[in-house]
Short mmCIF file of C-alpha atoms in Angstrom, two decimals:
data_model
loop_
_atom_site.label_atom_id
_atom_site.label_comp_id
_atom_site.label_asym_id
_atom_site.label_seq_id
_atom_site.Cartn_x
_atom_site.Cartn_y
_atom_site.Cartn_z
CA MET U 1489 -36.58 4.89 -5.44
CA ASN U 1490 -39.95 3.30 -6.25
CA ALA U 1491 -40.73 -0.41 -6.06
CA SER U 1492 -40.45 -1.07 -9.80
CA THR U 1493 -37.05 0.62 -9.99
CA LEU U 1494 -35.92 -1.37 -6.95
CA VAL U 1495 -36.97 -4.63 -8.59
CA ARG U 1496 -35.28 -3.71 -11.86
CA SER U 1497 -32.06 -2.80 -10.05
CA VAL U 1498 -32.01 -6.02 -8.06
CA ASN U 1499 -32.79 -8.05 -11.16
CA CYS U 1500 -29.98 -6.35 -13.10
CA CYS U 1501 -27.47 -7.02 -10.32
CA CYS U 1502 -28.58 -10.63 -9.97
CA LEU U 1503 -28.40 -11.06 -13.74
CA LEU U 1504 -24.87 -9.66 -13.67
CA LEU U 1505 -23.81 -12.22 -11.09
CA LEU U 1506 -25.42 -15.02 -13.10
CA VAL U 1507 -23.72 -13.87 -16.30
CA LEU U 1508 -20.34 -13.68 -14.56
CA ALA U 1509 -20.82 -17.09 -13.00
CA ALA U 1510 -22.02 -18.68 -16.24
CA SER U 1511 -19.45 -17.11 -18.54
CA GLY U 1512 -16.52 -17.25 -16.12
CA CYS U 1513 -16.31 -20.95 -15.26
CA ALA U 1514 -12.89 -22.40 -16.07
CA THR U 1515 -10.60 -25.24 -15.10
CA ASN U 1516 -7.81 -24.22 -12.74
CA PRO U 1517 -4.50 -24.89 -14.54
CA VAL U 1518 -2.89 -26.35 -11.39
CA THR U 1519 -5.62 -28.12 -9.44
CA GLY U 1520 -7.86 -29.14 -12.35
CA LYS U 1521 -10.91 -27.94 -10.41
CA SER U 1522 -13.74 -26.01 -12.04
CA GLU U 1523 -13.93 -22.49 -10.67
CA LEU U 1524 -15.19 -18.99 -11.36
CA ALA U 1525 -12.61 -17.05 -13.40
CA PHE U 1526 -13.76 -13.84 -15.07
CA VAL U 1527 -10.37 -12.09 -14.87
CA SER U 1528 -8.65 -13.16 -18.09
CA GLU U 1529 -5.03 -14.28 -18.25
CA GLN U 1530 -4.07 -11.03 -19.97
CA GLN U 1531 -5.78 -8.99 -17.25
CA GLU U 1532 -4.09 -11.16 -14.62
CA ILE U 1533 -0.67 -10.48 -16.20
CA SER U 1534 -1.44 -6.77 -16.52
CA MET U 1535 -2.55 -6.60 -12.88
CA GLY U 1536 0.76 -7.95 -11.60
CA ALA U 1537 2.90 -5.98 -14.05
CA LYS U 1538 1.28 -2.66 -13.10
CA GLN U 1539 1.93 -3.20 -9.40
CA TYR U 1540 5.27 -5.04 -9.44
CA LEU U 1541 7.66 -2.09 -9.40
CA LYS U 1542 5.52 -0.11 -6.95
CA ASN U 1543 5.32 -3.08 -4.60
CA GLN U 1544 9.09 -3.50 -4.79
CA GLN U 1545 9.50 0.15 -3.83
CA SER U 1546 7.04 -0.03 -0.94
CA ALA U 1547 8.65 -3.25 0.35
CA GLY U 1548 12.17 -1.79 0.53
CA GLY U 1549 13.49 -1.62 -3.02
CA LYS U 1550 15.72 -4.04 -4.89
CA PHE U 1551 18.82 -5.53 -3.30
CA ILE U 1552 21.49 -4.57 -5.83
CA LEU U 1553 24.86 -5.19 -4.13
CA ASP U 1554 25.14 -8.85 -5.15
CA PRO U 1555 24.04 -9.32 -8.80
CA ALA U 1556 25.38 -12.88 -8.77
CA LEU U 1557 22.97 -13.79 -5.96
CA ALA U 1558 20.05 -12.23 -7.85
CA ALA U 1559 21.03 -14.26 -10.93
CA TYR U 1560 21.19 -17.42 -8.79
CA VAL U 1561 17.69 -16.89 -7.38
CA ASP U 1562 16.42 -16.27 -10.91
CA GLU U 1563 18.15 -19.46 -12.13
CA VAL U 1564 16.52 -21.60 -9.43
CA GLY U 1565 13.18 -19.94 -10.12
CA ARG U 1566 13.46 -20.64 -13.87
CA LYS U 1567 14.09 -24.34 -13.22
CA LEU U 1568 10.82 -24.51 -11.30
CA VAL U 1569 8.86 -22.39 -13.79
CA LYS U 1570 9.95 -24.74 -16.58
CA VAL U 1571 8.19 -27.68 -14.87
CA SER U 1572 5.20 -25.66 -13.61
CA ASP U 1573 1.66 -25.77 -14.96
CA ARG U 1574 1.94 -22.29 -16.51
CA PRO U 1575 5.50 -22.00 -17.85
CA ASN U 1576 4.48 -19.35 -20.38
CA LEU U 1577 3.57 -16.75 -17.74
CA PRO U 1578 6.11 -13.87 -17.71
CA PHE U 1579 7.67 -14.88 -14.38
CA GLU U 1580 10.15 -12.51 -12.73
CA PHE U 1581 12.16 -12.90 -9.51
CA VAL U 1582 13.74 -10.11 -7.45
CA ILE U 1583 15.43 -9.84 -4.06
CA ILE U 1584 14.03 -7.10 -1.81
CA ASN U 1585 16.48 -5.20 0.39
CA ASP U 1586 14.80 -5.88 3.73
CA SER U 1587 15.89 -7.97 6.72
CA VAL U 1588 12.36 -9.16 7.53
CA PRO U 1589 11.98 -12.75 6.24
CA ASN U 1590 9.25 -12.61 3.62
CA ALA U 1591 8.28 -13.66 0.12
CA TRP U 1592 5.31 -12.73 -2.05
CA ALA U 1593 3.76 -13.34 -5.45
CA LEU U 1594 1.56 -11.08 -7.57
CA PRO U 1595 -0.78 -12.34 -10.28
CA GLY U 1596 0.91 -13.12 -13.58
CA GLY U 1597 4.11 -14.48 -12.02
CA LYS U 1598 5.75 -11.44 -10.40
CA LEU U 1599 7.65 -12.80 -7.36
CA ALA U 1600 9.94 -11.37 -4.69
CA LEU U 1601 11.98 -12.67 -1.75
CA ASN U 1602 13.43 -10.53 1.00
CA ARG U 1603 17.14 -10.53 1.73
CA GLY U 1604 16.25 -11.53 5.30
CA LEU U 1605 14.54 -14.73 4.18
CA LEU U 1606 17.54 -15.85 2.13
CA THR U 1607 19.81 -15.68 5.17
CA GLU U 1608 17.45 -17.96 7.10
CA LEU U 1609 17.49 -20.77 4.51
CA LYS U 1610 20.06 -23.58 4.59
CA SER U 1611 20.08 -25.07 1.11
CA GLU U 1612 19.13 -24.58 -2.51
CA ALA U 1613 16.35 -27.11 -1.95
CA GLU U 1614 14.84 -24.88 0.77
CA LEU U 1615 15.10 -21.92 -1.61
CA ALA U 1616 13.35 -24.05 -4.22
CA ALA U 1617 10.62 -24.87 -1.68
CA VAL U 1618 9.96 -21.15 -1.09
CA LEU U 1619 10.02 -20.29 -4.79
CA ALA U 1620 7.87 -23.27 -5.78
CA HIS U 1621 5.29 -22.27 -3.17
CA GLU U 1622 5.11 -18.73 -4.58
CA ILE U 1623 5.06 -19.99 -8.18
CA VAL U 1624 2.00 -22.10 -7.34
CA HIS U 1625 0.25 -19.04 -5.87
CA ALA U 1626 0.73 -17.36 -9.26
CA ALA U 1627 0.09 -20.41 -11.45
CA ALA U 1628 -3.05 -21.41 -9.54
CA ARG U 1629 -4.46 -17.87 -9.80
CA HIS U 1630 -4.67 -17.42 -6.01
CA GLY U 1631 -4.17 -13.64 -6.19
CA ALA U 1632 -6.49 -13.25 -9.16
CA SER U 1633 -9.20 -15.32 -7.48
CA ALA U 1634 -8.93 -13.07 -4.41
CA VAL U 1635 -9.66 -10.08 -6.64
CA GLU U 1636 -12.56 -11.95 -8.25
CA ARG U 1637 -14.05 -12.80 -4.86
CA GLY U 1638 -13.71 -9.19 -3.77
CA THR U 1639 -15.36 -8.00 -6.96
CA LEU U 1640 -18.26 -10.38 -6.52
CA LEU U 1641 -18.68 -9.20 -2.94
CA SER U 1642 -18.85 -5.65 -4.28
CA ALA U 1643 -21.51 -6.70 -6.77
CA GLY U 1644 -23.40 -8.43 -3.98
CA ALA U 1645 -23.31 -5.26 -1.92
CA ALA U 1646 -24.89 -3.43 -4.87
CA VAL U 1647 -27.73 -5.96 -4.84
CA ILE U 1648 -28.38 -5.30 -1.17
CA SER U 1649 -28.07 -1.52 -1.11
CA VAL U 1650 -29.19 -0.64 -4.63
CA LEU U 1651 -27.46 2.69 -4.15
CA THR U 1652 -25.49 2.72 -7.40
CA ALA U 1653 -26.30 2.76 -11.08
CA ASP U 1654 -26.28 -0.43 -13.13
CA LYS U 1655 -22.97 -2.30 -12.95
CA ARG U 1656 -21.55 -3.65 -16.17
CA GLY U 1657 -19.19 -6.63 -16.25
CA GLY U 1658 -16.50 -4.60 -18.00
CA GLU U 1659 -16.55 -1.98 -15.26
CA LEU U 1660 -16.16 -4.63 -12.58
CA ILE U 1661 -13.15 -6.12 -14.35
CA ASP U 1662 -11.60 -2.66 -14.76
CA VAL U 1663 -11.90 -2.26 -11.00
CA ALA U 1664 -10.44 -5.71 -10.46
CA THR U 1665 -7.36 -5.02 -12.57
CA GLN U 1666 -6.53 -2.09 -10.32
CA GLY U 1667 -6.45 -4.26 -7.20
CA GLY U 1668 -2.88 -5.56 -7.35
CA ALA U 1669 -1.48 -3.25 -4.68
CA MET U 1670 -3.54 -4.85 -1.94
CA LEU U 1671 -2.28 -8.30 -2.92
CA LEU U 1672 1.16 -7.67 -1.44
CA ASN U 1673 -0.34 -7.82 2.05
CA PHE U 1674 -3.02 -10.35 1.20
CA ARG U 1675 -3.18 -13.20 3.71
CA PHE U 1676 -3.74 -16.42 1.82
CA GLY U 1677 -6.33 -18.73 3.27
CA ARG U 1678 -5.85 -22.26 4.52
CA GLU U 1679 -6.88 -23.90 1.27
CA HIS U 1680 -4.54 -21.81 -0.88
CA GLU U 1681 -1.61 -22.35 1.46
CA LEU U 1682 -2.12 -26.12 1.45
CA GLU U 1683 -2.39 -26.08 -2.35
CA ALA U 1684 0.79 -24.03 -2.72
CA ASP U 1685 2.63 -26.46 -0.43
CA ARG U 1686 1.29 -29.59 -2.12
CA TYR U 1687 1.79 -28.61 -5.75
CA GLY U 1688 5.01 -26.78 -4.90
CA MET U 1689 6.46 -30.11 -3.75
CA ASP U 1690 5.45 -31.60 -7.11
CA TYR U 1691 7.34 -28.81 -8.88
CA MET U 1692 10.39 -29.46 -6.68
CA LEU U 1693 10.35 -33.14 -7.58
CA ARG U 1694 10.01 -32.43 -11.29
CA ALA U 1695 12.97 -30.04 -11.11
CA GLY U 1696 15.12 -32.59 -9.25
CA TYR U 1697 14.99 -31.08 -5.74
CA ASP U 1698 14.46 -33.08 -2.55
CA PRO U 1699 10.82 -32.30 -1.58
CA LYS U 1700 11.64 -33.17 2.05
CA ALA U 1701 13.22 -29.69 2.22
CA ALA U 1702 9.65 -28.31 2.11
CA VAL U 1703 8.80 -30.37 5.19
CA GLU U 1704 11.87 -29.14 7.07
CA LEU U 1705 11.10 -25.56 6.02
CA GLN U 1706 7.57 -25.73 7.40
CA GLU U 1707 8.85 -27.34 10.60
CA THR U 1708 11.21 -24.38 11.03
CA PHE U 1709 8.38 -21.92 10.36
CA VAL U 1710 6.13 -23.55 12.97
CA ARG U 1711 8.95 -23.53 15.53
CA LEU U 1712 9.73 -19.86 14.88
CA SER U 1713 6.06 -18.88 15.05
CA GLY U 1714 5.81 -20.63 18.40
CA ASP U 1715 8.85 -18.71 19.60
CA LYS U 1716 7.06 -15.48 18.57
CA LYS U 1717 10.02 -14.22 16.51
CA PRO U 1718 9.08 -10.56 15.82
CA ASN U 1719 10.66 -10.30 12.36
CA TRP U 1720 8.96 -13.50 11.22
CA LEU U 1721 5.62 -12.41 12.66
CA GLU U 1722 5.63 -9.26 10.53
CA GLY U 1723 6.91 -11.08 7.46
CA MET U 1724 6.23 -14.61 6.25
CA PHE U 1725 3.84 -15.47 9.05
CA ALA U 1726 1.64 -12.46 8.31
CA THR U 1727 0.94 -13.46 4.71
CA HIS U 1728 1.73 -17.21 4.82
CA PRO U 1729 0.58 -18.41 8.26
CA PRO U 1730 2.34 -21.65 9.28
CA SER U 1731 0.55 -24.50 11.02
CA GLN U 1732 1.12 -28.04 12.20
CA GLU U 1733 -1.53 -29.05 9.66
CA ARG U 1734 0.75 -27.85 6.86
CA VAL U 1735 3.73 -29.70 8.34
CA ASP U 1736 1.72 -32.93 8.61
CA ALA U 1737 0.35 -32.57 5.06
CA ASN U 1738 3.85 -31.99 3.66
CA ARG U 1739 5.28 -34.89 5.64
CA ALA U 1740 2.55 -37.25 4.38
CA LYS U 1741 3.10 -36.19 0.79
CA ALA U 1742 6.90 -36.48 1.05
CA ALA U 1743 6.56 -40.03 2.40
CA GLY U 1744 5.40 -41.19 -1.01
CA MET U 1745 8.06 -39.28 -2.97
CA PRO U 1746 11.61 -40.36 -3.96
CA ALA U 1747 14.44 -39.65 -1.51
CA GLY U 1748 18.05 -38.66 -2.05
CA LEU U 1749 17.44 -35.87 -4.56
CA PHE U 1750 19.44 -32.65 -4.80
CA ARG U 1751 19.67 -30.47 -1.69
CA GLY U 1752 22.59 -28.13 -2.45
CA GLU U 1753 23.80 -27.04 0.99
CA ASP U 1754 27.34 -26.33 -0.21
CA VAL U 1755 26.39 -24.35 -3.31
CA TYR U 1756 23.87 -22.35 -1.27
CA ARG U 1757 26.52 -21.39 1.28
CA GLN U 1758 28.78 -20.25 -1.54
CA LYS U 1759 26.07 -18.13 -3.13
CA LEU U 1760 25.16 -16.60 0.25
CA ALA U 1761 28.77 -15.73 1.12
CA PHE U 1762 28.34 -11.96 0.63
CA LEU U 1763 25.08 -11.78 2.58
CA ASN U 1764 26.51 -13.82 5.44
CA LYS U 1765 29.65 -11.67 5.50
CA THR U 1766 27.68 -8.41 5.62
CA ARG U 1767 24.98 -9.64 8.01
CA PRO U 1768 26.49 -7.69 10.97
CA ALA U 1769 26.30 -4.49 8.92
CA TYR U 1770 22.61 -4.97 8.18
CA ALA U 1771 22.00 -5.88 11.83
CA ALA U 1772 23.61 -2.57 12.88
CA HIS U 1773 21.40 -0.74 10.37
CA ASP U 1774 18.26 -2.42 11.68
CA GLU U 1775 19.18 -1.53 15.27
CA GLY U 1776 19.74 2.06 14.15
CA ARG U 1777 16.29 2.18 12.58
CA LYS U 1778 14.75 1.17 15.90
CA LEU U 1779 16.71 3.91 17.71
CA LEU U 1780 15.98 6.64 15.20
CA GLU U 1781 12.85 8.22 16.67
CA LYS U 1782 13.98 8.58 20.29
CA GLN U 1783 17.77 8.29 20.12
CA PRO U 1784 18.95 9.77 16.80
CA ALA U 1785 22.54 10.20 18.00
CA GLN U 1786 22.77 6.46 18.72
CA ALA U 1787 21.12 5.76 15.38
CA LEU U 1788 23.80 7.84 13.69
CA ALA U 1789 26.48 5.77 15.44
CA LYS U 1790 24.84 2.56 14.18
CA ALA U 1791 24.75 3.96 10.63
CA ASP U 1792 28.46 4.75 10.84
CA GLN U 1793 29.12 1.26 12.19
CA ALA U 1794 27.26 -0.28 9.26
CA LEU U 1795 29.10 1.92 6.76
CA LYS U 1796 32.50 0.85 8.07
CA LEU U 1797 31.52 -2.74 7.31
CA GLU U 1798 29.90 -2.04 3.92
CA PRO U 1799 30.26 1.51 2.53
CA ARG U 1800 28.54 0.67 -0.77
CA GLU U 1801 25.09 0.10 0.76
CA ALA U 1802 22.79 3.04 -0.04
CA MET U 1803 20.38 2.30 2.79
CA PHE U 1804 23.17 2.80 5.36
CA HIS U 1805 23.83 6.30 3.97
CA ALA U 1806 20.06 6.92 4.04
CA LEU U 1807 19.90 5.98 7.73
CA ARG U 1808 22.76 8.37 8.36
CA GLY U 1809 20.78 11.11 6.59
CA ASP U 1810 17.65 10.35 8.61
CA ALA U 1811 19.58 10.55 11.90
CA LEU U 1812 21.27 13.82 10.90
CA ARG U 1813 17.88 15.26 9.92
CA LYS U 1814 16.52 14.35 13.35
CA LEU U 1815 19.50 16.15 14.86
CA ASP U 1816 18.75 19.26 12.74
CA ARG U 1817 22.05 18.89 10.87
CA ASN U 1818 20.29 19.51 7.60
CA ALA U 1819 23.27 20.28 5.35
CA ASP U 1820 25.02 17.12 6.55
CA ALA U 1821 21.80 15.16 6.02
CA GLU U 1822 21.56 16.37 2.43
CA ARG U 1823 25.10 15.16 1.76
CA ALA U 1824 24.23 11.75 3.23
CA TYR U 1825 21.20 11.48 0.94
CA ASP U 1826 23.42 12.49 -1.99
CA GLU U 1827 25.61 9.50 -1.16
CA ALA U 1828 22.57 7.21 -0.94
CA ILE U 1829 21.30 8.33 -4.35
CA LYS U 1830 24.79 7.99 -5.84
CA ARG U 1831 24.73 4.31 -4.85
CA ASN U 1832 21.07 3.59 -5.63
CA ASP U 1833 19.19 6.09 -7.77
CA GLU U 1834 16.14 3.86 -8.18
CA TYR U 1835 14.66 4.02 -4.68
CA TYR U 1836 11.94 6.56 -3.91
CA ALA U 1837 12.73 7.18 -0.22
CA HIS U 1838 16.16 8.66 -0.93
CA TYR U 1839 14.60 11.34 -3.13
CA LEU U 1840 11.68 11.91 -0.78
CA ASN U 1841 13.93 12.58 2.19
CA ARG U 1842 16.38 14.71 0.26
CA GLY U 1843 13.42 16.70 -1.05
CA LEU U 1844 12.32 17.37 2.52
CA ILE U 1845 15.80 18.51 3.49
CA ARG U 1846 16.15 20.70 0.43
CA GLN U 1847 12.84 22.36 1.28
CA ARG U 1848 14.14 23.07 4.78
CA LEU U 1849 17.34 24.52 3.32
CA GLY U 1850 15.38 26.83 1.01
CA ASN U 1851 16.25 25.00 -2.22
CA LYS U 1852 12.68 24.96 -3.53
CA ALA U 1853 13.55 23.98 -7.10
CA GLY U 1854 15.72 21.09 -5.91
CA ALA U 1855 13.04 19.99 -3.45
CA GLN U 1856 10.35 19.98 -6.11
CA SER U 1857 12.55 17.99 -8.51
CA ASP U 1858 13.31 15.36 -5.86
CA LEU U 1859 9.71 15.05 -4.68
CA GLU U 1860 8.36 14.70 -8.21
CA HIS U 1861 10.98 12.03 -8.94
CA ALA U 1862 10.04 10.21 -5.73
CA ASN U 1863 6.40 10.18 -6.84
CA LYS U 1864 7.35 8.69 -10.22
CA LEU U 1865 8.95 5.77 -8.40
CA LEU U 1866 6.22 5.46 -5.74
CA PRO U 1867 3.48 8.06 -5.17
CA THR U 1868 3.21 8.85 -1.47
CA ALA U 1869 1.11 11.10 0.73
CA ALA U 1870 4.28 12.67 2.14
CA ALA U 1871 5.61 13.74 -1.27
CA HIS U 1872 2.23 15.11 -2.37
CA TYR U 1873 1.86 17.01 0.90
CA LEU U 1874 5.30 18.61 0.54
CA LEU U 1875 4.62 19.42 -3.11
CA GLY U 1876 1.35 21.01 -2.01
CA ASN U 1877 3.25 23.20 0.46
CA LEU U 1878 5.67 24.25 -2.29
CA ALA U 1879 2.83 25.07 -4.67
CA GLN U 1880 1.02 27.08 -2.01
CA GLY U 1881 4.21 28.99 -1.22
CA ALA U 1882 4.63 29.73 -4.93
CA GLY U 1883 1.15 31.25 -5.08
CA ASN U 1884 -0.44 28.38 -7.00
CA PRO U 1885 -3.40 27.33 -4.84
CA ALA U 1886 -5.03 25.21 -7.55
CA LYS U 1887 -1.93 23.04 -7.86
CA ALA U 1888 -1.60 22.89 -4.08
CA ILE U 1889 -5.19 21.73 -3.74
CA GLY U 1890 -4.53 18.93 -6.26
CA HIS U 1891 -1.57 17.63 -4.25
CA TYR U 1892 -3.38 18.01 -0.91
CA LYS U 1893 -6.37 16.05 -2.21
CA LEU U 1894 -4.12 13.14 -3.14
CA ALA U 1895 -2.27 13.25 0.18
CA ALA U 1896 -5.50 13.56 2.19
CA GLY U 1897 -6.53 10.10 0.98
CA SER U 1898 -4.00 8.63 3.42
CA GLU U 1899 -5.06 7.83 6.99
CA SER U 1900 -1.61 8.78 8.30
CA ASP U 1901 -0.63 11.93 10.22
CA VAL U 1902 0.60 13.38 6.92
CA GLY U 1903 -2.80 12.65 5.40
CA ARG U 1904 -4.53 14.46 8.23
CA ARG U 1905 -2.22 17.47 7.87
CA ALA U 1906 -2.88 17.48 4.15
CA GLY U 1907 -6.61 17.36 4.82
CA ALA U 1908 -6.36 20.37 7.11
CA ALA U 1909 -4.26 22.28 4.56
CA LEU U 1910 -6.75 21.38 1.83
CA LEU U 1911 -9.60 22.60 3.97
CA ARG U 1912 -7.92 25.93 4.69
CA LEU U 1913 -7.39 26.48 0.97
CA ASP U 1914 -10.58 25.04 -0.41
CA LEU U 1915 -13.14 26.21 2.15
CA PRO U 1916 -12.95 29.91 1.20
CA ARG U 1917 -13.38 28.89 -2.45
CA ASN U 1918 -16.17 26.37 -1.91
CA PRO U 1919 -17.70 27.18 1.49
CA GLY U 1920 -20.93 25.40 0.61
CA ASN U 1921 -19.09 22.08 0.62
CA TYR U 1922 -18.25 22.50 4.30
CA VAL U 1923 -20.91 24.76 5.86
CA GLN U 1924 -24.60 23.91 5.78
CA VAL U 1925 -27.22 26.68 5.89
CA GLU U 1926 -30.95 26.01 6.25
CA ALA U 1927 -33.95 28.22 6.98
CA VAL U 1928 -35.73 27.77 10.30
CA ALA U 1929 -38.61 29.53 12.06
CA ASP U 1930 -39.51 29.79 15.73
CA SER U 1931 -42.96 29.37 17.19
CA GLN U 1932 -43.80 33.03 16.43
CA GLY U 1933 -42.79 32.65 12.80
CA ASN U 1934 -39.54 34.62 13.11
CA LEU U 1935 -37.15 33.47 10.40
CA GLY U 1936 -33.54 32.50 10.97
CA LEU U 1937 -30.69 30.67 9.30
CA ARG U 1938 -29.24 27.64 11.03
CA VAL U 1939 -25.54 27.47 10.18
CA THR U 1940 -23.74 24.15 10.80
CA ASN U 1941 -20.01 23.52 10.48
CA ARG U 1942 -19.58 20.15 8.71
CA SER U 1943 -15.81 20.48 8.42
CA PRO U 1944 -13.19 18.99 10.77
CA LEU U 1945 -11.76 22.42 11.67
CA PRO U 1946 -13.24 25.45 13.46
CA VAL U 1947 -14.77 27.97 11.04
CA ALA U 1948 -14.97 31.74 11.48
CA ARG U 1949 -15.74 34.93 9.49
CA LEU U 1950 -18.96 33.39 8.30
CA ARG U 1951 -21.18 35.36 5.98
CA VAL U 1952 -24.50 33.84 4.94
CA ALA U 1953 -27.44 34.90 2.79
CA GLY U 1954 -31.16 34.37 3.28
CA ALA U 1955 -33.59 34.72 0.42
CA VAL U 1956 -37.25 34.34 -0.53
CA PRO U 1957 -36.98 34.26 -4.35
CA THR U 1958 -40.72 34.47 -5.03
CA ALA U 1959 -40.91 37.69 -3.01
CA GLY U 1960 -37.69 39.20 -4.38
CA PHE U 1961 -36.17 39.23 -0.89
CA GLN U 1962 -32.45 38.67 -0.23
CA ARG U 1963 -30.21 39.82 2.61
CA GLU U 1964 -26.75 38.91 3.88
CA TYR U 1965 -25.83 38.34 7.51
CA GLU U 1966 -22.61 37.92 9.47
CA LEU U 1967 -22.18 35.28 12.15
CA ALA U 1968 -20.09 36.47 15.09
CA GLY U 1969 -17.58 34.13 16.69
CA THR U 1970 -16.41 30.67 15.68
CA LEU U 1971 -18.21 27.42 14.97
CA LYS U 1972 -16.45 24.30 16.15
CA PRO U 1973 -16.68 21.11 14.06
CA GLY U 1974 -20.27 19.88 14.17
CA GLN U 1975 -21.51 22.99 15.99
CA SER U 1976 -24.58 24.95 14.85
CA ALA U 1977 -25.82 28.48 15.44
CA VAL U 1978 -28.93 30.36 14.32
CA VAL U 1979 -28.65 33.80 12.72
CA PRO U 1980 -31.91 35.86 13.01
CA MET U 1981 -33.06 37.17 9.63
CA GLY U 1982 -35.08 40.07 11.17
CA VAL U 1983 -38.23 39.15 9.25
CA ARG U 1984 -41.24 36.91 9.82
CA LEU U 1985 -42.56 34.12 7.66
CA ALA U 1986 -45.94 35.83 7.55
CA ASP U 1987 -44.37 38.86 5.84
CA PHE U 1988 -43.99 36.86 2.63
CA LYS U 1989 -47.04 34.60 2.77
CA VAL U 1990 -44.97 31.55 1.75
CA GLY U 1991 -44.05 28.24 3.31
CA LEU U 1992 -40.75 27.65 5.06
CA ASN U 1993 -39.68 25.39 2.21
CA GLN U 1994 -39.55 28.45 -0.06
CA VAL U 1995 -37.00 30.25 2.12
CA ARG U 1996 -33.42 29.70 0.95
CA GLY U 1997 -30.13 29.85 2.87
CA GLN U 1998 -26.61 29.94 1.48
CA VAL U 1999 -23.10 30.44 2.82
CA ARG U 2000 -21.28 33.23 1.00
CA SER U 2001 -17.91 33.15 2.70
CA ALA U 2002 -16.08 31.37 5.50
CA GLU U 2003 -12.58 30.68 6.71
CA ALA U 2004 -11.06 27.70 8.47
CA ILE U 2005 -8.88 28.41 11.48
CA GLU U 2006 -6.56 26.31 13.66
#
C-alpha cells in the first residue's frame, strides 16, 4: 500500500467516525443525556427479537410447568413497563428453567428471569426491583450502546491497521444488528448498573411498589457475593456485579422516597407455591447433573428421585437419558428422551441427545431428523458435527464438509473434532490450502521443492509438481514419509537452475495430492 492510498484510507475511516458521531447524537430516553446512538430503535428491536428465542434455548429453555407463575411475572413486568420511559417497546418476559439465580435483558425489551432467582426473592416488591432494573437496561439502550461501542472500536481498528476496504456506515450497522447473542453474557459496567438501580427505583415508585425493596435486594446480593455462593457467582453476579457502592446509592435514594408502599410478601408466597413445593426435586436434578460425568449411576438415581417428586418435568427425564447414555444403555436412554420430548417439544437439547442415541442405534433417518430439528431451535457445533458424520457415511462429502465447517467454528472439543474431520475430507480436494510448496536452490544451483505442512494434522502421500513454464519444463515428485504439522522437507528436482537460464522466481511449485492422517 503506497502513502497516498494509506492517507486516503485513514481519511475515509476518520470521516466515517465523524459522520457516525455527528449524525448519531441523540438524547437518552431515560437519563436525558446526549449520547452517540447510530443503531436505530427499529434495529435495536430487531436485534433483540432475532436473539431472544436462541438465548432462551442456550440459557436452559422456558419454564413451562407453572403457566400461572409466568403470567404473574408478566403482569408485574407490564405494570413497570407502563410507567417506564419507553412503554411502546415490545417488552416480553419469560422464566428460564434453570436453578442458577440470574436475569437478563436484550435490546428492544426482551427480558428473562431464571427459576432459581424467583425462589430467592421474598416479595412482589423484590421481583419488581429485579424487573425494573432489567427494564431500565432495555429502555436506556444499555445493550444497544454496548454494540455501538464495539462497532466504533472495530472502525477504530480499521483506522490503525488499514487492512480492509472502505467501511460504509450501513455495513457497520448490519454487523451491529447481528451482535445480540453476545449480549446475554455481557457484563454491564458500573455506570449502567447504577443507572439501572436508580431509575429502576423510580419505576417502582411510579408503579406503587416500595423502593426500599431494591435496597434490601442489593444488600442480599452483596452478602451472598461475600459468601462466595457458587450459583450466584455464575449467575447474577457475573453479569450484574453487586457492590457496597450500589447499596449505598440505593439507600440514599430511598431515603428521599415515600415509605409504606406495596411489598406483597403474602401474594408472592402464594404465587411461588409450586416452585417452593418442587424445590427438592430440582435440587436432586442439579446434584445429578454434577454427578453425571464421573458417577452416572448415582446421577441416574438422582433423576429417579426427582421424577418421583415431579414426573411432569422434561429436564428430569432428560437427565435420566443422559445417565443411561453414559451407562451405554442406549435403548433405555432413547425412551427417556422420548419422555422428555413428550413433555417439552420446544427444547433443542432433548432432540440433540436423542439424535446422538439414534445414530448409535443405527437409526440414521431418525438421527438426522432430530439433529436438524435441534439446529432449528438452536444451531450447535455438536449437531452439525453429527450431521456431518451422517452425511459422510451416506457418501455425501460436500454436505459433510458444510456441516464440519460450521462445527469447526467452535473452540470446544467437538469443534476440534469437526476441524480434523473437515481437514481429512477437504485436504485431498484442496491440498493447496493446507500444504505450501516453494522452489529453492542450494549453493550449487540444484533445484528443489520445499514442502511445508500448514495443517494441524500429519500429512502423507504427498505428490508435488515443479515447473519452469518459460522453458516448458514440468515434472512430478513423490515425498516419502509423513510431514508433521509445521514440518518442512525438500524434494530434489534433479535439475539445476543453470539448465534453464532463468531466475529462481520463475520456478513454480505446486502440491498435486496429499492426505491427512491421524
